[in-house]
PDB file of C-alpha atoms in Angstrom:
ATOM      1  CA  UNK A   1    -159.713-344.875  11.313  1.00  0.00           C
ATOM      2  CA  UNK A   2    -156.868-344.507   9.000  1.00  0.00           C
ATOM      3  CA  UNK A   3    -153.930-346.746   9.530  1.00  0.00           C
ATOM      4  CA  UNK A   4    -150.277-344.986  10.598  1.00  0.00           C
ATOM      5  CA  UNK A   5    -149.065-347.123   7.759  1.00  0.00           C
ATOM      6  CA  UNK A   6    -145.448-347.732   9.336  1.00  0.00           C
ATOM      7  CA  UNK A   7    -142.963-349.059   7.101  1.00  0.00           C
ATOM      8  CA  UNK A   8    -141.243-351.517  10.229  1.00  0.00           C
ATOM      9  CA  UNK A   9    -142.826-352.044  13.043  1.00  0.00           C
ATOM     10  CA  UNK A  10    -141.790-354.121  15.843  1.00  0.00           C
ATOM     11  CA  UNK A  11    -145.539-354.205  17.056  1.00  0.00           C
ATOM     12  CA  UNK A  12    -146.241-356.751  14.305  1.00  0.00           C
ATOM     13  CA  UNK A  13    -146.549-360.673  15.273  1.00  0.00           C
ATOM     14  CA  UNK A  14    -144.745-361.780  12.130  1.00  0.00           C
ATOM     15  CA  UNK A  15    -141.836-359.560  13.477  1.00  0.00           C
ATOM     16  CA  UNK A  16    -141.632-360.746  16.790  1.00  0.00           C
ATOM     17  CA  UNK A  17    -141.259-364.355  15.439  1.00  0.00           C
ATOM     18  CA  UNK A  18    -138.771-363.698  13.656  1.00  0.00           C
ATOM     19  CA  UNK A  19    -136.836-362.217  16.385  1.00  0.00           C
ATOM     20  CA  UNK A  20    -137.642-365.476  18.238  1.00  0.00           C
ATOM     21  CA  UNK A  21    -136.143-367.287  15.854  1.00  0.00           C
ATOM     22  CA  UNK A  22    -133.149-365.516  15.385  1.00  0.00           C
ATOM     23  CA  UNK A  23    -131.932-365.203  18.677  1.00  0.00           C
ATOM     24  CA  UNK A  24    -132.813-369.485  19.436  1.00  0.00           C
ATOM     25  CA  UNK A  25    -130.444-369.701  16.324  1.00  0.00           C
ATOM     26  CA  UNK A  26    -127.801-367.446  17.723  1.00  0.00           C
ATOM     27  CA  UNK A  27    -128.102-369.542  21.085  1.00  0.00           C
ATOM     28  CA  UNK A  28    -128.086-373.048  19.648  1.00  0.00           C
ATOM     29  CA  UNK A  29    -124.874-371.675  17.229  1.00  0.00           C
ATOM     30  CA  UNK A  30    -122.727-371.764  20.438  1.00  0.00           C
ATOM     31  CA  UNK A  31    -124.117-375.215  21.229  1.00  0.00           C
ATOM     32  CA  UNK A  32    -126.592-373.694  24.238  1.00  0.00           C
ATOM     33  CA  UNK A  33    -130.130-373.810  24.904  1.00  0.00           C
ATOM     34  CA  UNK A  34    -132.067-371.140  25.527  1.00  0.00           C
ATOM     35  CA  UNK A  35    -133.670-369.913  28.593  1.00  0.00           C
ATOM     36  CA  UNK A  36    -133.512-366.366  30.670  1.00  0.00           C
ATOM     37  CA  UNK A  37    -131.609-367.759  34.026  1.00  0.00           C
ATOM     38  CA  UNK A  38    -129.033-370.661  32.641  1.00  0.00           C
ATOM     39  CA  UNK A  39    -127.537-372.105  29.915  1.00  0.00           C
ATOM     40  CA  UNK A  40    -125.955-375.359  29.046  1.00  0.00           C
ATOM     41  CA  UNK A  41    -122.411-374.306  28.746  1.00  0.00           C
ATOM     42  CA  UNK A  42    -120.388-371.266  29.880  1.00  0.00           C
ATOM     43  CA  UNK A  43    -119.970-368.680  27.274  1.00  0.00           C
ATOM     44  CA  UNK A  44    -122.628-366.255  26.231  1.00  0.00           C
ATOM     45  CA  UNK A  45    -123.975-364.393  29.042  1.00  0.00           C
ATOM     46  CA  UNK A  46    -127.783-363.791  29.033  1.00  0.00           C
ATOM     47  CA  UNK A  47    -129.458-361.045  30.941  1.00  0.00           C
ATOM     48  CA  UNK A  48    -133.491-360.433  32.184  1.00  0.00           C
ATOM     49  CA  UNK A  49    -133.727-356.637  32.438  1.00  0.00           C
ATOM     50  CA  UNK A  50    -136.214-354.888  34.000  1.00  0.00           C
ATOM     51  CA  UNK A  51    -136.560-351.387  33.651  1.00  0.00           C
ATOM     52  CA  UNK A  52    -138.173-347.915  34.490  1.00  0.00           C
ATOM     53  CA  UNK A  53    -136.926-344.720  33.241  1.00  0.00           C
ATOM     54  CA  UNK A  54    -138.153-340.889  32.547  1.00  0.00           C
ATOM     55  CA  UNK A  55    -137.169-338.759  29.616  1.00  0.00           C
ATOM     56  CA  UNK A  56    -138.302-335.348  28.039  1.00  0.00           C
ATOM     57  CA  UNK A  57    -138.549-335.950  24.400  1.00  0.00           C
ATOM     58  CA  UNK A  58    -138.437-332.352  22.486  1.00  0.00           C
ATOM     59  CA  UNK A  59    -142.020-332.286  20.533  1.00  0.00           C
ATOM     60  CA  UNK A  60    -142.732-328.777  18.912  1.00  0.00           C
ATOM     61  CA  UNK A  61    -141.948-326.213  21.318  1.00  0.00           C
ATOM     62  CA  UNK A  62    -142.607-327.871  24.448  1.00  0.00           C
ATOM     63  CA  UNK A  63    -140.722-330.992  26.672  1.00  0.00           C
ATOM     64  CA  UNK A  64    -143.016-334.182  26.618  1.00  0.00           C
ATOM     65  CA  UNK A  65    -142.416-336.024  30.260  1.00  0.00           C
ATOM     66  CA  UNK A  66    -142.401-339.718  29.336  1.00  0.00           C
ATOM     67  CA  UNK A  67    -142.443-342.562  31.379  1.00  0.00           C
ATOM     68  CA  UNK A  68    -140.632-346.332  30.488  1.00  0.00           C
ATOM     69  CA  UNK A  69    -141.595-349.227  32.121  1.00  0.00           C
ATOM     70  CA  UNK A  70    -139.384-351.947  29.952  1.00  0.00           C
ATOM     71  CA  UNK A  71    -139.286-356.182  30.246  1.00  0.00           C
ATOM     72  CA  UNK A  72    -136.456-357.137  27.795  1.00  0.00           C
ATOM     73  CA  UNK A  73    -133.363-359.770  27.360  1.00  0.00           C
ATOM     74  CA  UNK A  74    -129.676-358.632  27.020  1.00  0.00           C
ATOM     75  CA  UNK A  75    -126.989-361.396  25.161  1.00  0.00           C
ATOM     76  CA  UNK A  76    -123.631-360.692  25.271  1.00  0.00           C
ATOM     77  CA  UNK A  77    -120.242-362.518  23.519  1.00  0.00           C
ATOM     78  CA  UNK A  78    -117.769-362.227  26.082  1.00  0.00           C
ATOM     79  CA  UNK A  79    -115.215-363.952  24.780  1.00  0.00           C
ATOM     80  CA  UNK A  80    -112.836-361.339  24.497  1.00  0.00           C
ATOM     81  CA  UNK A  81    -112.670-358.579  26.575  1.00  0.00           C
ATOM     82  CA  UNK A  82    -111.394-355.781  24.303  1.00  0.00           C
ATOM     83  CA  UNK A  83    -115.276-355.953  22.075  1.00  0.00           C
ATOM     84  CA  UNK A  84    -117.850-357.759  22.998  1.00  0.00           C
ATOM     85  CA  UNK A  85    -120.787-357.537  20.880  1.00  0.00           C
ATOM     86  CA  UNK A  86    -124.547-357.315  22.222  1.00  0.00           C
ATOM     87  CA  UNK A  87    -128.040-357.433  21.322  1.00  0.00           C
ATOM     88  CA  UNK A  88    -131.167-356.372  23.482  1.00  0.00           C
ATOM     89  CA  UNK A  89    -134.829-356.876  23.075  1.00  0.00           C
ATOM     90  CA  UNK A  90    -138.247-356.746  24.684  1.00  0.00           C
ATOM     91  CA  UNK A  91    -141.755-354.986  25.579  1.00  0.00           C
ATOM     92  CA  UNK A  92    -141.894-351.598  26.817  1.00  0.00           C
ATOM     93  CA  UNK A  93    -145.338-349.454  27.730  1.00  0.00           C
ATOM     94  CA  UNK A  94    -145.141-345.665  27.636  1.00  0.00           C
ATOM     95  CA  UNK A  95    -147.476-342.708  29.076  1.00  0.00           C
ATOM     96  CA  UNK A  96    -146.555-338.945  28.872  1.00  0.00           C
ATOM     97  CA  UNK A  97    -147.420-335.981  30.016  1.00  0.00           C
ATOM     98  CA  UNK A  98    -148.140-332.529  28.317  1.00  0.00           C
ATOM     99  CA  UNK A  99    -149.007-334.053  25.477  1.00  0.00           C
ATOM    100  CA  UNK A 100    -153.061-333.437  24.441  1.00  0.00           C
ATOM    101  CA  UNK A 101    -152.261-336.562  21.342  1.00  0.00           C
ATOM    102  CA  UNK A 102    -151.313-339.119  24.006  1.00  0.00           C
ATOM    103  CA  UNK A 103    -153.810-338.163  27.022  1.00  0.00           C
ATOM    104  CA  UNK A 104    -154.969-341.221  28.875  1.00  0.00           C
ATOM    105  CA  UNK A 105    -153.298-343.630  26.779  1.00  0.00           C
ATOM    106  CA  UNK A 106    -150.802-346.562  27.627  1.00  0.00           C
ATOM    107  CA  UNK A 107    -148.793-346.920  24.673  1.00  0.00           C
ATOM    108  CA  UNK A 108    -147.255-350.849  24.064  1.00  0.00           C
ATOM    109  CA  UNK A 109    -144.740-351.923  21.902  1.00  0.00           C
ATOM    110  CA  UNK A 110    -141.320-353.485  21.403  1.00  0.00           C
ATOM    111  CA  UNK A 111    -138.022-352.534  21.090  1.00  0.00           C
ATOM    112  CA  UNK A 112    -134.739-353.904  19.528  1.00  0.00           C
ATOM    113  CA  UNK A 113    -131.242-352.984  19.772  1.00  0.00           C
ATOM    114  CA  UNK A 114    -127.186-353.955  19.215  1.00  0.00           C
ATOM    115  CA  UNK A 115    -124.864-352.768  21.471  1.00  0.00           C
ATOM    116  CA  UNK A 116    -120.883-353.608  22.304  1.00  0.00           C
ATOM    117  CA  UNK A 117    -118.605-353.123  25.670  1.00  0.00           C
ATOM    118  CA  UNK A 118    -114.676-352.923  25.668  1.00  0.00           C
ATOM    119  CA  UNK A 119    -112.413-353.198  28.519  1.00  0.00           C
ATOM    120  CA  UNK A 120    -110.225-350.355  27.929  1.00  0.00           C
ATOM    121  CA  UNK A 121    -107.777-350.990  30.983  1.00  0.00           C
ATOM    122  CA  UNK A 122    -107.604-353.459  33.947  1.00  0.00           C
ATOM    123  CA  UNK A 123    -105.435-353.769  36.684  1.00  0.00           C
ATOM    124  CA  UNK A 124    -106.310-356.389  39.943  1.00  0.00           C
ATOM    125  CA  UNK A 125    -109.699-354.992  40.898  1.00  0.00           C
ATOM    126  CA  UNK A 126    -109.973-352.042  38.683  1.00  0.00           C
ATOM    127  CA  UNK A 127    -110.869-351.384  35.318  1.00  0.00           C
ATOM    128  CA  UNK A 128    -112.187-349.056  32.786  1.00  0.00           C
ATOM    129  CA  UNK A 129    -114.761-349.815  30.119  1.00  0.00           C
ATOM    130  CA  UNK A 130    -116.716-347.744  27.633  1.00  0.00           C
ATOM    131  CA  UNK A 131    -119.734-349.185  26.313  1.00  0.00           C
ATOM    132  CA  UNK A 132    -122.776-348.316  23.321  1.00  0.00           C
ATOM    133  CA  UNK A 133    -125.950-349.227  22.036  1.00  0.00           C
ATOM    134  CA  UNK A 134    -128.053-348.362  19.466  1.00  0.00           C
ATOM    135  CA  UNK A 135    -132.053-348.912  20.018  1.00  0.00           C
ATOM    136  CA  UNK A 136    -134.838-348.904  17.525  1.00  0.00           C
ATOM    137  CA  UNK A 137    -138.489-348.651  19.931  1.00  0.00           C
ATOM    138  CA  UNK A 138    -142.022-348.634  18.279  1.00  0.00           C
ATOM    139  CA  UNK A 139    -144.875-347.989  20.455  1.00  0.00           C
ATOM    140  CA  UNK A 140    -148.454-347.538  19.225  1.00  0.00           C
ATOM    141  CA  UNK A 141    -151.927-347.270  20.632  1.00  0.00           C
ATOM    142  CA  UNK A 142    -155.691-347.102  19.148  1.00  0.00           C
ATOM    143  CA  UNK A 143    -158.632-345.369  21.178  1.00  0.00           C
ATOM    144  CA  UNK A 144    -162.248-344.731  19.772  1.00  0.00           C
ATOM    145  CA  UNK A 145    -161.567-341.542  18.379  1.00  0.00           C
ATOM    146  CA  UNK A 146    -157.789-341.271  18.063  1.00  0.00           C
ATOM    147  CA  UNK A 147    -154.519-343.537  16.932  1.00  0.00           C
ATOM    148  CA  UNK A 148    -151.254-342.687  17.650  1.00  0.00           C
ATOM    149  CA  UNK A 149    -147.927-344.063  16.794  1.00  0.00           C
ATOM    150  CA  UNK A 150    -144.528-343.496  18.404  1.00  0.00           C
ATOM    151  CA  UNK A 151    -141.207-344.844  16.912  1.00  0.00           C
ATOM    152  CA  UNK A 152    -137.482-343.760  18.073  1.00  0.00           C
ATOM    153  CA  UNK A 153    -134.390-344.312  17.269  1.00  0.00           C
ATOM    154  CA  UNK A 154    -131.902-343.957  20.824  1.00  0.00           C
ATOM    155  CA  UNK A 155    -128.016-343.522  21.094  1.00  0.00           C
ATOM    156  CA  UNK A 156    -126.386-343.948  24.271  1.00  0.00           C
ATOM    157  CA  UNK A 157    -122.606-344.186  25.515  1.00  0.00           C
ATOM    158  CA  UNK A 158    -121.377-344.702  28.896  1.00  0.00           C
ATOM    159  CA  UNK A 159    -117.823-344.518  29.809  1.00  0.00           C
ATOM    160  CA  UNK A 160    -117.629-345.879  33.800  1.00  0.00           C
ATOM    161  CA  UNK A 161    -115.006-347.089  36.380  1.00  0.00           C
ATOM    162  CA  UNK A 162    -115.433-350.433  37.085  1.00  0.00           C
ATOM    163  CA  UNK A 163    -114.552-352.395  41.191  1.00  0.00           C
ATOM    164  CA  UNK A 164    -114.459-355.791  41.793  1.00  0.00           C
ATOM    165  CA  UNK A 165    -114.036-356.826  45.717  1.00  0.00           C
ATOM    166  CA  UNK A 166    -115.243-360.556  46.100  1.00  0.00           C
ATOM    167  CA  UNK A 167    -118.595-361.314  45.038  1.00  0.00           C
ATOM    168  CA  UNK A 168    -119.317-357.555  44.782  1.00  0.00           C
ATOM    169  CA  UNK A 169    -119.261-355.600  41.561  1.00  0.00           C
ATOM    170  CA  UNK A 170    -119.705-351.739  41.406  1.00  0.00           C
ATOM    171  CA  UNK A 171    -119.457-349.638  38.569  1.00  0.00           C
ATOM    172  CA  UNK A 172    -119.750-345.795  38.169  1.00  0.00           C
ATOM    173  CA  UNK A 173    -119.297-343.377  35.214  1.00  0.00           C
ATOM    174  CA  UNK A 174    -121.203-341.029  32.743  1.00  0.00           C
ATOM    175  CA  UNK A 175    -123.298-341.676  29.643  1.00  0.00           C
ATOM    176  CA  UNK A 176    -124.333-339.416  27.047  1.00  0.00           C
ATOM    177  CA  UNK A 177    -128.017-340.069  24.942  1.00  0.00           C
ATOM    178  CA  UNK A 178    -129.778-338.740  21.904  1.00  0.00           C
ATOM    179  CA  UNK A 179    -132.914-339.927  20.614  1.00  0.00           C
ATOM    180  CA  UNK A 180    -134.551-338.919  16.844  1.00  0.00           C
ATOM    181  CA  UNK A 181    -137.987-339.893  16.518  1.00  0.00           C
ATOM    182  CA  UNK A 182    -141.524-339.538  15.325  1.00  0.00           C
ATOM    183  CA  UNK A 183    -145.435-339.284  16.524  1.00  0.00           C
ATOM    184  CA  UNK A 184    -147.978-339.812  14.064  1.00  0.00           C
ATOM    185  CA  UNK A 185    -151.507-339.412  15.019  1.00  0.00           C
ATOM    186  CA  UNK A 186    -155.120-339.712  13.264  1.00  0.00           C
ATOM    187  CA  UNK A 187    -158.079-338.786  15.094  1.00  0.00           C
ATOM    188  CA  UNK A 188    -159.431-336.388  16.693  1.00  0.00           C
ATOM    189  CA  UNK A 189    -156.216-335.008  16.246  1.00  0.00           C
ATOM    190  CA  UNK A 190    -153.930-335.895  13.177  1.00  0.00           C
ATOM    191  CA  UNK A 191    -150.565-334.349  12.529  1.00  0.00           C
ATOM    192  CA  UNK A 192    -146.775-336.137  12.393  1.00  0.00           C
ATOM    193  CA  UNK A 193    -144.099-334.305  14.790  1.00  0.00           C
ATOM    194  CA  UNK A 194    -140.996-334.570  15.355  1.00  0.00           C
ATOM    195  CA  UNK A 195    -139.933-336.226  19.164  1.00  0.00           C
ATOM    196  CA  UNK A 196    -136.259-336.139  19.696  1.00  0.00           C
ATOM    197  CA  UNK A 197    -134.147-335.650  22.723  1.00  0.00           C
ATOM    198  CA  UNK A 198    -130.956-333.485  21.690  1.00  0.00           C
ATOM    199  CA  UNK A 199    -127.529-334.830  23.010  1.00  0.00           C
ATOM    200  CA  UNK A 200    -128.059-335.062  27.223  1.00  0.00           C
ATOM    201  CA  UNK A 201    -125.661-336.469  29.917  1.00  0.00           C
ATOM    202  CA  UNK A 202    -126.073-337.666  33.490  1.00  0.00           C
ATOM    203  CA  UNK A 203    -124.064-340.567  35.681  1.00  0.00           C
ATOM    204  CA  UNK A 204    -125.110-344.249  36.058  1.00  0.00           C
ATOM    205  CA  UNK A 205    -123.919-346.518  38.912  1.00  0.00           C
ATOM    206  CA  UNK A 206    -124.325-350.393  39.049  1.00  0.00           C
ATOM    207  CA  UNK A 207    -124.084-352.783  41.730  1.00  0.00           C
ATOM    208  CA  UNK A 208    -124.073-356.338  40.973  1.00  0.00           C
ATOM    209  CA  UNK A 209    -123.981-359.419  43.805  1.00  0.00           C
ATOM    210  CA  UNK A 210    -122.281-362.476  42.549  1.00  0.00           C
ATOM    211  CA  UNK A 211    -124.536-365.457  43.548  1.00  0.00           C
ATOM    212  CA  UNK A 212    -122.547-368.408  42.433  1.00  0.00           C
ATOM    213  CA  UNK A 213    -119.882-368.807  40.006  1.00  0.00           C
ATOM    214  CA  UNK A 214    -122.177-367.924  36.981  1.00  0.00           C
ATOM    215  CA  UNK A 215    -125.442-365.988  38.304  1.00  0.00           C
ATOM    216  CA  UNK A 216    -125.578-362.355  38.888  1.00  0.00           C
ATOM    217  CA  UNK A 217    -128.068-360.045  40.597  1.00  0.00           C
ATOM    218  CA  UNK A 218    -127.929-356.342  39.788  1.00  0.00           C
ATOM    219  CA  UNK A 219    -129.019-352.906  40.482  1.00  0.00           C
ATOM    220  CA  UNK A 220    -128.526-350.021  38.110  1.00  0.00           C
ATOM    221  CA  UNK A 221    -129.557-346.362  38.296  1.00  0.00           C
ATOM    222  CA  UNK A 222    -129.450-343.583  36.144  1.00  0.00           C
ATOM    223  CA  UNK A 223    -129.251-339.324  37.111  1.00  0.00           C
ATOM    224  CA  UNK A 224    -129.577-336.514  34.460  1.00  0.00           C
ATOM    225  CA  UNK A 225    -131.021-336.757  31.180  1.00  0.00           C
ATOM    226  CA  UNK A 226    -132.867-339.888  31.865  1.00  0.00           C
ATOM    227  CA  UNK A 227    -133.295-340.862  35.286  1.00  0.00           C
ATOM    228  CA  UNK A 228    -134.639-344.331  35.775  1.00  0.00           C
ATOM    229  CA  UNK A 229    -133.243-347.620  37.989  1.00  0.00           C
ATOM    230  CA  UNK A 230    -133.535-351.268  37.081  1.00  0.00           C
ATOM    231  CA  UNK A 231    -133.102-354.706  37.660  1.00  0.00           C
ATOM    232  CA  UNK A 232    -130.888-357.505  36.057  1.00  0.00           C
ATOM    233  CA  UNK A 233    -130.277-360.979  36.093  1.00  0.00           C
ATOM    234  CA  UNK A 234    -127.722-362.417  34.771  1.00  0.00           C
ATOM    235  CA  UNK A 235    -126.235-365.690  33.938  1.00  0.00           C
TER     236      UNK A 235
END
């Protein structure tokens, strides 16, 4: 079996350690220590996201049906409201459909990502804030006979109305995505494609439950272009 022979992948140990490190030295640079539900100080805001999402990525002349099931943490900066700079990481599996390369398989990787939020206008209750992220995911899986690689590089940007009554938070807008990527197989079948998803749109709504003066629960879903819902925790 040949190897894909991918110049970065997220898949690798060596990499994941790394990441490990890097975001224990972010945390311990504002004087916290880590965890996924508190930290030491107020401050940075850390986030458990769970996540499950559909997508058609665009390989040759047909519309591959994926599915996302995702495990990943979100940190944000919030000291000041007008940027507030992000980064996001975790596991993901994906299966398709319509695709002969990826039949029966369960592809597992990681993904990594920076992203930023700005408040553009508040007022009491209401505000307005646009938000983007930029996601690099590497998924790969190895069978008897066949080895196949997926690796994508995602856009989003979400523009929503935000409402704050008590320890209620809803939130309601439109997001636009586009995705560039690449499957590489060897096997049974071997051949490198193109998978992208061209610009789509679709709304996303949020509900979040304040739960004491720090800790959030939320609920998230997502119509059009990707549809998907998810869970987050938040502290």
């Amino acid at each position: 079996m040949r190897s894909t022979g991918k110049d970065c992948c997220l898949s690798n140990p060596g990499f994941i350690h790394w990441c490990g490190a890097a975001v224990l030295m972010l945390t311990q640079s504002y004087g916290y220590s880590m965890g996924l539900t508190s930290f030491d100080e107020p401050g940075m805001e850390a986030a458990l996201l769970l996540q499950r999402y559909e997508v058609g990525f665009d390989v040759g002349d047909s519309i591959v049906e994926s599915r996302v099931n995702r495990a990943g943490l979100v940190l944000f900066e919030p000291a000041y409201s007008a940027f507030q700079p992000g980064l996001q990481m975790g596991a993901f599996n994906i299966n398709q459909s319509n695709n002969p390369v990826t039949a029966g398989m369960s592809l597992s990787g990681n993904y990594l990502g920076v992203m930023f939020r700005s408040l553009l206008y508040s007022h009491r209750n209401l505000g307005l804030q646009v938000e983007g992220s930029y996601t690099y995911n590497d998924a790969d899986k190895v069978a008897s006979n066949q080895e196949v690689s997926l690796q994508w590089h995602e856009y989003m940007a979400n523009l929503h109305v935000q409402w704050a009554y008590g320890n209620f938070y809803y939130a309601i807008g439109g997001y636009s995505q586009l995705i560039d990527g690449e499957e590489v197989a060897y096997g049974t079948i071997t051949q490198t494609r193109e998978s992208k998803v061209n610009e789509r749109t679709g709304v996303h709504f949020r509900f979040d439950y304040r739960v004491d003066a720090t800790g959030k629960v939320g609920f998230q879903v997502d119509s059009g272009g990707r549809q998907g819902v998810g869970l987050i925790f938040s502290r």
